[in-house]
């Protein structure tokens, strides 16, 4: 028996078409939906989403699949967005940020080593993050802001007295303002070449202290000064007491002379004064006509 392949293929194709068109409506709809879902799943496997939070902006770095060059998108992303597999997102925080700095062993104007803690409030300008990425890169803070800030702090500390930096709030306020103005001028000079969309809002010195070794020496010096002052105060008190006793002795001698009393009589008279002032003492009788007066004391 001879087999006709052409006729068989025609019959198979005719059978498939008839079978498809003979399907009921739900089955006709199911097949396209399945194809769409399949394409969506494959698309999600290659594409990704960018979803910045309320305090962020995302900037897209777009890379071509075959031809062209990498570029930064002109508009930032503020909501959920589907991006191509060759595109990446860089997130920028657009709220004011507190950047902390710690400096060890900065030399003051008398070469005293100081440890300084400072912080700077800085904000990236909203809507201009593409310029920030395009002009200064992802590490704009580490590469441009931090080195200049540290250099200026070191420069200004070397022109100030350590005691002013540690305790004079007026000097510290001027110190902070000088650094803030220097940072703003620096950012403005960079922006004249290429937009640098950041704002230096505040510079604040949190604490200035001598380093550990210097602090120990200062504590020892302070303790020695305090001990010396204590000894001087004690000596002043002793001198004042001695002077008071001498004045009292002069007064007692004048009293004896005025009343023509012998030393024994004066001592007995003073004893009576002491007993009279003693708490709980009650003098009933005081008499005597000789060298040794007598008194009766009842408690």
PDB file of N, CA, C and O in Angstrom, residues 135-213:
ATOM      1  N   UNK A 135      27.448  63.956  37.199  1.00  0.00           N
ATOM      2  CA  UNK A 135      28.609  64.839  37.352  1.00  0.00           C
ATOM      3  C   UNK A 135      29.609  64.362  38.402  1.00  0.00           C
ATOM      4  O   UNK A 135      30.813  64.617  38.268  1.00  0.00           O
ATOM      5  N   UNK A 136      29.119  63.691  39.453  1.00  0.00           N
ATOM      6  CA  UNK A 136      30.008  63.382  40.577  1.00  0.00           C
ATOM      7  C   UNK A 136      29.955  61.926  41.034  1.00  0.00           C
ATOM      8  O   UNK A 136      30.677  61.560  41.954  1.00  0.00           O
ATOM      9  N   UNK A 137      29.121  61.115  40.424  1.00  0.00           N
ATOM     10  CA  UNK A 137      29.141  59.687  40.675  1.00  0.00           C
ATOM     11  C   UNK A 137      28.413  59.277  41.949  1.00  0.00           C
ATOM     12  O   UNK A 137      27.906  60.097  42.714  1.00  0.00           O
ATOM     13  N   UNK A 138      28.377  57.966  42.154  1.00  0.00           N
ATOM     14  CA  UNK A 138      27.683  57.416  43.317  1.00  0.00           C
ATOM     15  C   UNK A 138      28.384  57.767  44.629  1.00  0.00           C
ATOM     16  O   UNK A 138      27.741  57.931  45.661  1.00  0.00           O
ATOM     17  N   UNK A 139      29.699  57.894  44.608  1.00  0.00           N
ATOM     18  CA  UNK A 139      30.476  58.173  45.829  1.00  0.00           C
ATOM     19  C   UNK A 139      30.832  59.654  45.932  1.00  0.00           C
ATOM     20  O   UNK A 139      31.946  60.016  46.308  1.00  0.00           O
ATOM     21  N   UNK A 140      29.869  60.495  45.615  1.00  0.00           N
ATOM     22  CA  UNK A 140      30.115  61.935  45.624  1.00  0.00           C
ATOM     23  C   UNK A 140      30.518  62.439  46.999  1.00  0.00           C
ATOM     24  O   UNK A 140      31.361  63.336  47.108  1.00  0.00           O
ATOM     25  N   UNK A 141      29.944  61.894  48.061  1.00  0.00           N
ATOM     26  CA  UNK A 141      30.266  62.376  49.403  1.00  0.00           C
ATOM     27  C   UNK A 141      31.698  61.998  49.798  1.00  0.00           C
ATOM     28  O   UNK A 141      32.470  62.836  50.270  1.00  0.00           O
ATOM     29  N   UNK A 142      32.046  60.719  49.617  1.00  0.00           N
ATOM     30  CA  UNK A 142      33.378  60.251  49.997  1.00  0.00           C
ATOM     31  C   UNK A 142      34.478  60.875  49.151  1.00  0.00           C
ATOM     32  O   UNK A 142      35.595  61.102  49.643  1.00  0.00           O
ATOM     33  N   UNK A 143      34.176  61.172  47.894  1.00  0.00           N
ATOM     34  CA  UNK A 143      35.214  61.674  46.991  1.00  0.00           C
ATOM     35  C   UNK A 143      35.365  63.185  46.989  1.00  0.00           C
ATOM     36  O   UNK A 143      36.460  63.696  46.713  1.00  0.00           O
ATOM     37  N   UNK A 144      34.302  63.925  47.309  1.00  0.00           N
ATOM     38  CA  UNK A 144      34.354  65.377  47.173  1.00  0.00           C
ATOM     39  C   UNK A 144      34.090  66.126  48.477  1.00  0.00           C
ATOM     40  O   UNK A 144      34.792  67.098  48.772  1.00  0.00           O
ATOM     41  N   UNK A 145      33.118  65.715  49.258  1.00  0.00           N
ATOM     42  CA  UNK A 145      32.731  66.471  50.448  1.00  0.00           C
ATOM     43  C   UNK A 145      33.608  66.128  51.646  1.00  0.00           C
ATOM     44  O   UNK A 145      34.181  67.018  52.292  1.00  0.00           O
ATOM     45  N   UNK A 146      33.721  64.868  51.969  1.00  0.00           N
ATOM     46  CA  UNK A 146      34.430  64.470  53.189  1.00  0.00           C
ATOM     47  C   UNK A 146      35.895  64.901  53.212  1.00  0.00           C
ATOM     48  O   UNK A 146      36.356  65.447  54.223  1.00  0.00           O
ATOM     49  N   UNK A 147      36.696  64.679  52.145  1.00  0.00           N
ATOM     50  CA  UNK A 147      38.108  65.096  52.203  1.00  0.00           C
ATOM     51  C   UNK A 147      38.280  66.604  52.428  1.00  0.00           C
ATOM     52  O   UNK A 147      39.125  67.024  53.219  1.00  0.00           O
ATOM     53  N   UNK A 148      37.464  67.404  51.746  1.00  0.00           N
ATOM     54  CA  UNK A 148      37.583  68.853  51.901  1.00  0.00           C
ATOM     55  C   UNK A 148      37.175  69.279  53.307  1.00  0.00           C
ATOM     56  O   UNK A 148      37.815  70.154  53.918  1.00  0.00           O
ATOM     57  N   UNK A 149      36.110  68.681  53.823  1.00  0.00           N
ATOM     58  CA  UNK A 149      35.640  69.017  55.172  1.00  0.00           C
ATOM     59  C   UNK A 149      36.715  68.695  56.208  1.00  0.00           C
ATOM     60  O   UNK A 149      37.013  69.515  57.096  1.00  0.00           O
ATOM     61  N   UNK A 150      37.298  67.531  56.124  1.00  0.00           N
ATOM     62  CA  UNK A 150      38.339  67.140  57.089  1.00  0.00           C
ATOM     63  C   UNK A 150      39.542  68.066  57.010  1.00  0.00           C
ATOM     64  O   UNK A 150      40.142  68.419  58.032  1.00  0.00           O
ATOM     65  N   UNK A 151      39.902  68.462  55.819  1.00  0.00           N
ATOM     66  CA  UNK A 151      41.037  69.357  55.651  1.00  0.00           C
ATOM     67  C   UNK A 151      40.760  70.718  56.282  1.00  0.00           C
ATOM     68  O   UNK A 151      41.629  71.303  56.954  1.00  0.00           O
ATOM     69  N   UNK A 152      39.539  71.244  56.108  1.00  0.00           N
ATOM     70  CA  UNK A 152      39.192  72.540  56.676  1.00  0.00           C
ATOM     71  C   UNK A 152      39.134  72.489  58.206  1.00  0.00           C
ATOM     72  O   UNK A 152      39.574  73.437  58.885  1.00  0.00           O
ATOM     73  N   UNK A 153      38.607  71.428  58.754  1.00  0.00           N
ATOM     74  CA  UNK A 153      38.565  71.298  60.212  1.00  0.00           C
ATOM     75  C   UNK A 153      39.978  71.276  60.775  1.00  0.00           C
ATOM     76  O   UNK A 153      40.296  71.957  61.760  1.00  0.00           O
ATOM     77  N   UNK A 154      40.847  70.522  60.152  1.00  0.00           N
ATOM     78  CA  UNK A 154      42.242  70.444  60.609  1.00  0.00           C
ATOM     79  C   UNK A 154      42.913  71.817  60.528  1.00  0.00           C
ATOM     80  O   UNK A 154      43.656  72.224  61.427  1.00  0.00           O
ATOM     81  N   UNK A 155      42.629  72.544  59.457  1.00  0.00           N
ATOM     82  CA  UNK A 155      43.222  73.876  59.269  1.00  0.00           C
ATOM     83  C   UNK A 155      42.739  74.855  60.334  1.00  0.00           C
ATOM     84  O   UNK A 155      43.529  75.597  60.916  1.00  0.00           O
ATOM     85  N   UNK A 156      41.461  74.879  60.618  1.00  0.00           N
ATOM     86  CA  UNK A 156      40.908  75.849  61.566  1.00  0.00           C
ATOM     87  C   UNK A 156      41.247  75.508  63.009  1.00  0.00           C
ATOM     88  O   UNK A 156      41.436  76.408  63.832  1.00  0.00           O
ATOM     89  N   UNK A 157      41.314  74.216  63.333  1.00  0.00           N
ATOM     90  CA  UNK A 157      41.697  73.829  64.696  1.00  0.00           C
ATOM     91  C   UNK A 157      43.111  74.314  64.997  1.00  0.00           C
ATOM     92  O   UNK A 157      43.410  74.763  66.112  1.00  0.00           O
ATOM     93  N   UNK A 158      43.989  74.258  64.012  1.00  0.00           N
ATOM     94  CA  UNK A 158      45.380  74.664  64.228  1.00  0.00           C
ATOM     95  C   UNK A 158      45.516  76.165  64.493  1.00  0.00           C
ATOM     96  O   UNK A 158      46.567  76.616  64.941  1.00  0.00           O
ATOM     97  N   UNK A 159      44.454  76.935  64.241  1.00  0.00           N
ATOM     98  CA  UNK A 159      44.513  78.381  64.478  1.00  0.00           C
ATOM     99  C   UNK A 159      43.820  78.798  65.767  1.00  0.00           C
ATOM    100  O   UNK A 159      43.756  79.990  66.059  1.00  0.00           O
ATOM    101  N   UNK A 160      43.321  77.840  66.541  1.00  0.00           N
ATOM    102  CA  UNK A 160      42.545  78.164  67.749  1.00  0.00           C
ATOM    103  C   UNK A 160      43.241  77.656  69.008  1.00  0.00           C
ATOM    104  O   UNK A 160      44.023  76.699  68.971  1.00  0.00           O
ATOM    105  N   UNK A 161      42.918  78.312  70.113  1.00  0.00           N
ATOM    106  CA  UNK A 161      43.423  77.873  71.411  1.00  0.00           C
ATOM    107  C   UNK A 161      42.658  76.634  71.873  1.00  0.00           C
ATOM    108  O   UNK A 161      41.438  76.564  71.699  1.00  0.00           O
ATOM    109  N   UNK A 162      43.355  75.670  72.470  1.00  0.00           N
ATOM    110  CA  UNK A 162      42.643  74.471  72.948  1.00  0.00           C
ATOM    111  C   UNK A 162      41.624  74.797  74.021  1.00  0.00           C
ATOM    112  O   UNK A 162      40.567  74.170  74.084  1.00  0.00           O
ATOM    113  N   UNK A 163      41.908  75.760  74.864  1.00  0.00           N
ATOM    114  CA  UNK A 163      40.972  76.111  75.936  1.00  0.00           C
ATOM    115  C   UNK A 163      39.723  76.767  75.363  1.00  0.00           C
ATOM    116  O   UNK A 163      38.614  76.551  75.864  1.00  0.00           O
ATOM    117  N   UNK A 164      39.873  77.573  74.294  1.00  0.00           N
ATOM    118  CA  UNK A 164      38.704  78.158  73.651  1.00  0.00           C
ATOM    119  C   UNK A 164      37.831  77.077  73.004  1.00  0.00           C
ATOM    120  O   UNK A 164      36.604  77.103  73.104  1.00  0.00           O
ATOM    121  N   UNK A 165      38.482  76.134  72.327  1.00  0.00           N
ATOM    122  CA  UNK A 165      37.721  75.073  71.664  1.00  0.00           C
ATOM    123  C   UNK A 165      37.019  74.161  72.663  1.00  0.00           C
ATOM    124  O   UNK A 165      35.943  73.625  72.368  1.00  0.00           O
ATOM    125  N   UNK A 166      37.608  73.998  73.849  1.00  0.00           N
ATOM    126  CA  UNK A 166      37.016  73.101  74.834  1.00  0.00           C
ATOM    127  C   UNK A 166      35.930  73.754  75.668  1.00  0.00           C
ATOM    128  O   UNK A 166      35.035  73.059  76.167  1.00  0.00           O
ATOM    129  N   UNK A 167      35.979  75.090  75.815  1.00  0.00           N
ATOM    130  CA  UNK A 167      35.059  75.688  76.788  1.00  0.00           C
ATOM    131  C   UNK A 167      34.396  76.979  76.342  1.00  0.00           C
ATOM    132  O   UNK A 167      33.404  77.386  76.941  1.00  0.00           O
ATOM    133  N   UNK A 168      34.886  77.624  75.299  1.00  0.00           N
ATOM    134  CA  UNK A 168      34.336  78.919  74.885  1.00  0.00           C
ATOM    135  C   UNK A 168      33.295  78.706  73.780  1.00  0.00           C
ATOM    136  O   UNK A 168      33.640  78.463  72.615  1.00  0.00           O
ATOM    137  N   UNK A 169      32.010  78.801  74.132  1.00  0.00           N
ATOM    138  CA  UNK A 169      30.946  78.537  73.166  1.00  0.00           C
ATOM    139  C   UNK A 169      30.916  79.583  72.048  1.00  0.00           C
ATOM    140  O   UNK A 169      30.548  79.281  70.906  1.00  0.00           O
ATOM    141  N   UNK A 170      31.304  80.804  72.351  1.00  0.00           N
ATOM    142  CA  UNK A 170      31.324  81.848  71.329  1.00  0.00           C
ATOM    143  C   UNK A 170      32.352  81.530  70.255  1.00  0.00           C
ATOM    144  O   UNK A 170      32.092  81.679  69.054  1.00  0.00           O
ATOM    145  N   UNK A 171      33.533  81.081  70.692  1.00  0.00           N
ATOM    146  CA  UNK A 171      34.576  80.697  69.737  1.00  0.00           C
ATOM    147  C   UNK A 171      34.123  79.505  68.909  1.00  0.00           C
ATOM    148  O   UNK A 171      34.331  79.455  67.685  1.00  0.00           O
ATOM    149  N   UNK A 172      33.478  78.535  69.540  1.00  0.00           N
ATOM    150  CA  UNK A 172      32.998  77.354  68.815  1.00  0.00           C
ATOM    151  C   UNK A 172      31.946  77.726  67.779  1.00  0.00           C
ATOM    152  O   UNK A 172      31.916  77.159  66.675  1.00  0.00           O
ATOM    153  N   UNK A 173      31.062  78.669  68.122  1.00  0.00           N
ATOM    154  CA  UNK A 173      30.039  79.100  67.166  1.00  0.00           C
ATOM    155  C   UNK A 173      30.684  79.727  65.930  1.00  0.00           C
ATOM    156  O   UNK A 173      30.270  79.460  64.790  1.00  0.00           O
ATOM    157  N   UNK A 174      31.693  80.568  66.139  1.00  0.00           N
ATOM    158  CA  UNK A 174      32.408  81.176  65.010  1.00  0.00           C
ATOM    159  C   UNK A 174      33.163  80.110  64.210  1.00  0.00           C
ATOM    160  O   UNK A 174      33.222  80.157  62.978  1.00  0.00           O
ATOM    161  N   UNK A 175      33.727  79.146  64.930  1.00  0.00           N
ATOM    162  CA  UNK A 175      34.456  78.045  64.299  1.00  0.00           C
ATOM    163  C   UNK A 175      33.527  77.257  63.363  1.00  0.00           C
ATOM    164  O   UNK A 175      33.861  76.972  62.210  1.00  0.00           O
ATOM    165  N   UNK A 176      32.329  76.910  63.853  1.00  0.00           N
ATOM    166  CA  UNK A 176      31.364  76.161  63.050  1.00  0.00           C
ATOM    167  C   UNK A 176      30.906  76.965  61.837  1.00  0.00           C
ATOM    168  O   UNK A 176      30.768  76.430  60.730  1.00  0.00           O
ATOM    169  N   UNK A 177      30.674  78.254  62.042  1.00  0.00           N
ATOM    170  CA  UNK A 177      30.199  79.098  60.939  1.00  0.00           C
ATOM    171  C   UNK A 177      31.265  79.242  59.862  1.00  0.00           C
ATOM    172  O   UNK A 177      30.941  79.235  58.659  1.00  0.00           O
ATOM    173  N   UNK A 178      32.521  79.362  60.257  1.00  0.00           N
ATOM    174  CA  UNK A 178      33.612  79.471  59.273  1.00  0.00           C
ATOM    175  C   UNK A 178      33.683  78.231  58.400  1.00  0.00           C
ATOM    176  O   UNK A 178      33.827  78.317  57.170  1.00  0.00           O
ATOM    177  N   UNK A 179      33.554  77.063  59.017  1.00  0.00           N
ATOM    178  CA  UNK A 179      33.628  75.819  58.251  1.00  0.00           C
ATOM    179  C   UNK A 179      32.417  75.681  57.339  1.00  0.00           C
ATOM    180  O   UNK A 179      32.535  75.270  56.173  1.00  0.00           O
ATOM    181  N   UNK A 180      31.236  76.036  57.837  1.00  0.00           N
ATOM    182  CA  UNK A 180      30.027  75.951  56.998  1.00  0.00           C
ATOM    183  C   UNK A 180      30.148  76.857  55.773  1.00  0.00           C
ATOM    184  O   UNK A 180      29.824  76.443  54.645  1.00  0.00           O
ATOM    185  N   UNK A 181      30.612  78.087  55.978  1.00  0.00           N
ATOM    186  CA  UNK A 181      30.761  79.004  54.857  1.00  0.00           C
ATOM    187  C   UNK A 181      31.809  78.495  53.871  1.00  0.00           C
ATOM    188  O   UNK A 181      31.635  78.620  52.641  1.00  0.00           O
ATOM    189  N   UNK A 182      32.888  77.927  54.376  1.00  0.00           N
ATOM    190  CA  UNK A 182      33.927  77.376  53.489  1.00  0.00           C
ATOM    191  C   UNK A 182      33.372  76.229  52.652  1.00  0.00           C
ATOM    192  O   UNK A 182      33.661  76.116  51.451  1.00  0.00           O
ATOM    193  N   UNK A 183      32.557  75.355  53.270  1.00  0.00           N
ATOM    194  CA  UNK A 183      31.967  74.243  52.537  1.00  0.00           C
ATOM    195  C   UNK A 183      30.992  74.740  51.469  1.00  0.00           C
ATOM    196  O   UNK A 183      30.966  74.210  50.349  1.00  0.00           O
ATOM    197  N   UNK A 184      30.204  75.738  51.798  1.00  0.00           N
ATOM    198  CA  UNK A 184      29.261  76.276  50.818  1.00  0.00           C
ATOM    199  C   UNK A 184      29.982  76.921  49.632  1.00  0.00           C
ATOM    200  O   UNK A 184      29.568  76.766  48.474  1.00  0.00           O
ATOM    201  N   UNK A 185      31.059  77.636  49.913  1.00  0.00           N
ATOM    202  CA  UNK A 185      31.836  78.243  48.834  1.00  0.00           C
ATOM    203  C   UNK A 185      32.474  77.163  47.952  1.00  0.00           C
ATOM    204  O   UNK A 185      32.537  77.303  46.726  1.00  0.00           O
ATOM    205  N   UNK A 186      32.915  76.091  48.577  1.00  0.00           N
ATOM    206  CA  UNK A 186      33.512  74.979  47.824  1.00  0.00           C
ATOM    207  C   UNK A 186      32.484  74.333  46.898  1.00  0.00           C
ATOM    208  O   UNK A 186      32.766  74.074  45.716  1.00  0.00           O
ATOM    209  N   UNK A 187      31.282  74.067  47.407  1.00  0.00           N
ATOM    210  CA  UNK A 187      30.216  73.470  46.589  1.00  0.00           C
ATOM    211  C   UNK A 187      29.842  74.417  45.445  1.00  0.00           C
ATOM    212  O   UNK A 187      29.621  73.978  44.308  1.00  0.00           O
ATOM    213  N   UNK A 188      29.770  75.704  45.739  1.00  0.00           N
ATOM    214  CA  UNK A 188      29.426  76.682  44.700  1.00  0.00           C
ATOM    215  C   UNK A 188      30.491  76.718  43.599  1.00  0.00           C
ATOM    216  O   UNK A 188      30.164  76.828  42.404  1.00  0.00           O
ATOM    217  N   UNK A 189      31.760  76.604  43.975  1.00  0.00           N
ATOM    218  CA  UNK A 189      32.837  76.617  42.976  1.00  0.00           C
ATOM    219  C   UNK A 189      32.765  75.379  42.083  1.00  0.00           C
ATOM    220  O   UNK A 189      33.015  75.467  40.872  1.00  0.00           O
ATOM    221  N   UNK A 190      32.411  74.233  42.670  1.00  0.00           N
ATOM    222  CA  UNK A 190      32.251  73.023  41.851  1.00  0.00           C
ATOM    223  C   UNK A 190      31.036  73.140  40.937  1.00  0.00           C
ATOM    224  O   UNK A 190      31.063  72.681  39.789  1.00  0.00           O
ATOM    225  N   UNK A 191      29.972  73.749  41.430  1.00  0.00           N
ATOM    226  CA  UNK A 191      28.741  73.871  40.637  1.00  0.00           C
ATOM    227  C   UNK A 191      28.932  74.779  39.431  1.00  0.00           C
ATOM    228  O   UNK A 191      28.189  74.666  38.447  1.00  0.00           O
ATOM    229  N   UNK A 192      29.893  75.698  39.512  1.00  0.00           N
ATOM    230  CA  UNK A 192      30.148  76.551  38.340  1.00  0.00           C
ATOM    231  C   UNK A 192      30.708  75.742  37.180  1.00  0.00           C
ATOM    232  O   UNK A 192      30.567  76.133  36.016  1.00  0.00           O
ATOM    233  N   UNK A 193      31.328  74.621  37.484  1.00  0.00           N
ATOM    234  CA  UNK A 193      31.857  73.738  36.437  1.00  0.00           C
ATOM    235  C   UNK A 193      30.823  72.695  36.022  1.00  0.00           C
ATOM    236  O   UNK A 193      30.644  72.418  34.843  1.00  0.00           O
ATOM    237  N   UNK A 194      30.167  72.091  37.010  1.00  0.00           N
ATOM    238  CA  UNK A 194      29.114  71.096  36.760  1.00  0.00           C
ATOM    239  C   UNK A 194      28.210  71.075  37.980  1.00  0.00           C
ATOM    240  O   UNK A 194      28.696  71.029  39.120  1.00  0.00           O
ATOM    241  N   UNK A 195      26.920  71.133  37.743  1.00  0.00           N
ATOM    242  CA  UNK A 195      25.949  71.258  38.833  1.00  0.00           C
ATOM    243  C   UNK A 195      26.199  70.229  39.942  1.00  0.00           C
ATOM    244  O   UNK A 195      26.265  69.028  39.688  1.00  0.00           O
ATOM    245  N   UNK A 196      26.351  70.763  41.162  1.00  0.00           N
ATOM    246  CA  UNK A 196      26.546  69.901  42.337  1.00  0.00           C
ATOM    247  C   UNK A 196      25.350  70.157  43.260  1.00  0.00           C
ATOM    248  O   UNK A 196      25.405  71.015  44.145  1.00  0.00           O
ATOM    249  N   UNK A 197      24.257  69.421  43.081  1.00  0.00           N
ATOM    250  CA  UNK A 197      22.989  69.767  43.738  1.00  0.00           C
ATOM    251  C   UNK A 197      22.886  69.293  45.192  1.00  0.00           C
ATOM    252  O   UNK A 197      22.072  68.430  45.531  1.00  0.00           O
ATOM    253  N   UNK A 198      23.681  69.867  46.067  1.00  0.00           N
ATOM    254  CA  UNK A 198      23.588  69.567  47.490  1.00  0.00           C
ATOM    255  C   UNK A 198      23.589  70.884  48.271  1.00  0.00           C
ATOM    256  O   UNK A 198      24.057  71.909  47.782  1.00  0.00           O
ATOM    257  N   UNK A 199      23.062  70.817  49.482  1.00  0.00           N
ATOM    258  CA  UNK A 199      22.986  72.002  50.336  1.00  0.00           C
ATOM    259  C   UNK A 199      23.608  71.686  51.689  1.00  0.00           C
ATOM    260  O   UNK A 199      23.192  70.726  52.359  1.00  0.00           O
ATOM    261  N   UNK A 200      24.630  72.459  52.078  1.00  0.00           N
ATOM    262  CA  UNK A 200      25.240  72.323  53.402  1.00  0.00           C
ATOM    263  C   UNK A 200      24.410  73.171  54.359  1.00  0.00           C
ATOM    264  O   UNK A 200      24.467  74.395  54.315  1.00  0.00           O
ATOM    265  N   UNK A 201      23.637  72.529  55.236  1.00  0.00           N
ATOM    266  CA  UNK A 201      22.718  73.261  56.094  1.00  0.00           C
ATOM    267  C   UNK A 201      23.329  73.668  57.423  1.00  0.00           C
ATOM    268  O   UNK A 201      23.122  74.781  57.888  1.00  0.00           O
ATOM    269  N   UNK A 202      24.078  72.771  58.057  1.00  0.00           N
ATOM    270  CA  UNK A 202      24.653  73.073  59.370  1.00  0.00           C
ATOM    271  C   UNK A 202      25.973  72.344  59.553  1.00  0.00           C
ATOM    272  O   UNK A 202      26.169  71.247  59.016  1.00  0.00           O
ATOM    273  N   UNK A 203      26.848  72.975  60.338  1.00  0.00           N
ATOM    274  CA  UNK A 203      28.066  72.334  60.825  1.00  0.00           C
ATOM    275  C   UNK A 203      28.126  72.594  62.324  1.00  0.00           C
ATOM    276  O   UNK A 203      28.077  73.754  62.753  1.00  0.00           O
ATOM    277  N   UNK A 204      28.210  71.541  63.111  1.00  0.00           N
ATOM    278  CA  UNK A 204      28.139  71.678  64.566  1.00  0.00           C
ATOM    279  C   UNK A 204      29.260  70.874  65.217  1.00  0.00           C
ATOM    280  O   UNK A 204      29.449  69.693  64.898  1.00  0.00           O
ATOM    281  N   UNK A 205      29.991  71.533  66.118  1.00  0.00           N
ATOM    282  CA  UNK A 205      31.009  70.845  66.915  1.00  0.00           C
ATOM    283  C   UNK A 205      30.348  70.271  68.154  1.00  0.00           C
ATOM    284  O   UNK A 205      29.790  70.999  68.969  1.00  0.00           O
ATOM    285  N   UNK A 206      30.403  68.982  68.272  1.00  0.00           N
ATOM    286  CA  UNK A 206      29.732  68.296  69.376  1.00  0.00           C
ATOM    287  C   UNK A 206      30.590  68.281  70.639  1.00  0.00           C
ATOM    288  O   UNK A 206      30.115  68.577  71.738  1.00  0.00           O
ATOM    289  N   UNK A 207      31.887  67.950  70.492  1.00  0.00           N
ATOM    290  CA  UNK A 207      32.760  67.860  71.665  1.00  0.00           C
ATOM    291  C   UNK A 207      34.208  68.013  71.247  1.00  0.00           C
ATOM    292  O   UNK A 207      34.614  67.532  70.188  1.00  0.00           O
ATOM    293  N   UNK A 208      34.978  68.697  72.090  1.00  0.00           N
ATOM    294  CA  UNK A 208      36.423  68.831  71.895  1.00  0.00           C
ATOM    295  C   UNK A 208      37.094  68.441  73.205  1.00  0.00           C
ATOM    296  O   UNK A 208      36.801  69.018  74.257  1.00  0.00           O
ATOM    297  N   UNK A 209      37.960  67.457  73.137  1.00  0.00           N
ATOM    298  CA  UNK A 209      38.646  66.953  74.337  1.00  0.00           C
ATOM    299  C   UNK A 209      40.111  66.697  74.014  1.00  0.00           C
ATOM    300  O   UNK A 209      40.453  66.375  72.870  1.00  0.00           O
ATOM    301  N   UNK A 210      40.992  66.843  75.014  1.00  0.00           N
ATOM    302  CA  UNK A 210      42.376  66.413  74.806  1.00  0.00           C
ATOM    303  C   UNK A 210      42.410  64.903  74.572  1.00  0.00           C
ATOM    304  O   UNK A 210      41.505  64.185  75.004  1.00  0.00           O
ATOM    305  N   UNK A 211      43.448  64.437  73.904  1.00  0.00           N
ATOM    306  CA  UNK A 211      43.537  62.993  73.740  1.00  0.00           C
ATOM    307  C   UNK A 211      43.824  62.325  75.092  1.00  0.00           C
ATOM    308  O   UNK A 211      44.035  62.992  76.103  1.00  0.00           O
ATOM    309  N   UNK A 212      43.815  61.022  75.131  1.00  0.00           N
ATOM    310  CA  UNK A 212      43.862  60.278  76.392  1.00  0.00           C
ATOM    311  C   UNK A 212      45.090  60.633  77.233  1.00  0.00           C
ATOM    312  O   UNK A 212      44.985  60.895  78.438  1.00  0.00           O
ATOM    313  N   UNK A 213      46.270  60.656  76.599  1.00  0.00           N
ATOM    314  CA  UNK A 213      47.498  60.939  77.344  1.00  0.00           C
ATOM    315  C   UNK A 213      47.491  62.369  77.887  1.00  0.00           C
ATOM    316  O   UNK A 213      47.853  62.615  79.037  1.00  0.00           O
TER     317      UNK A 213
END
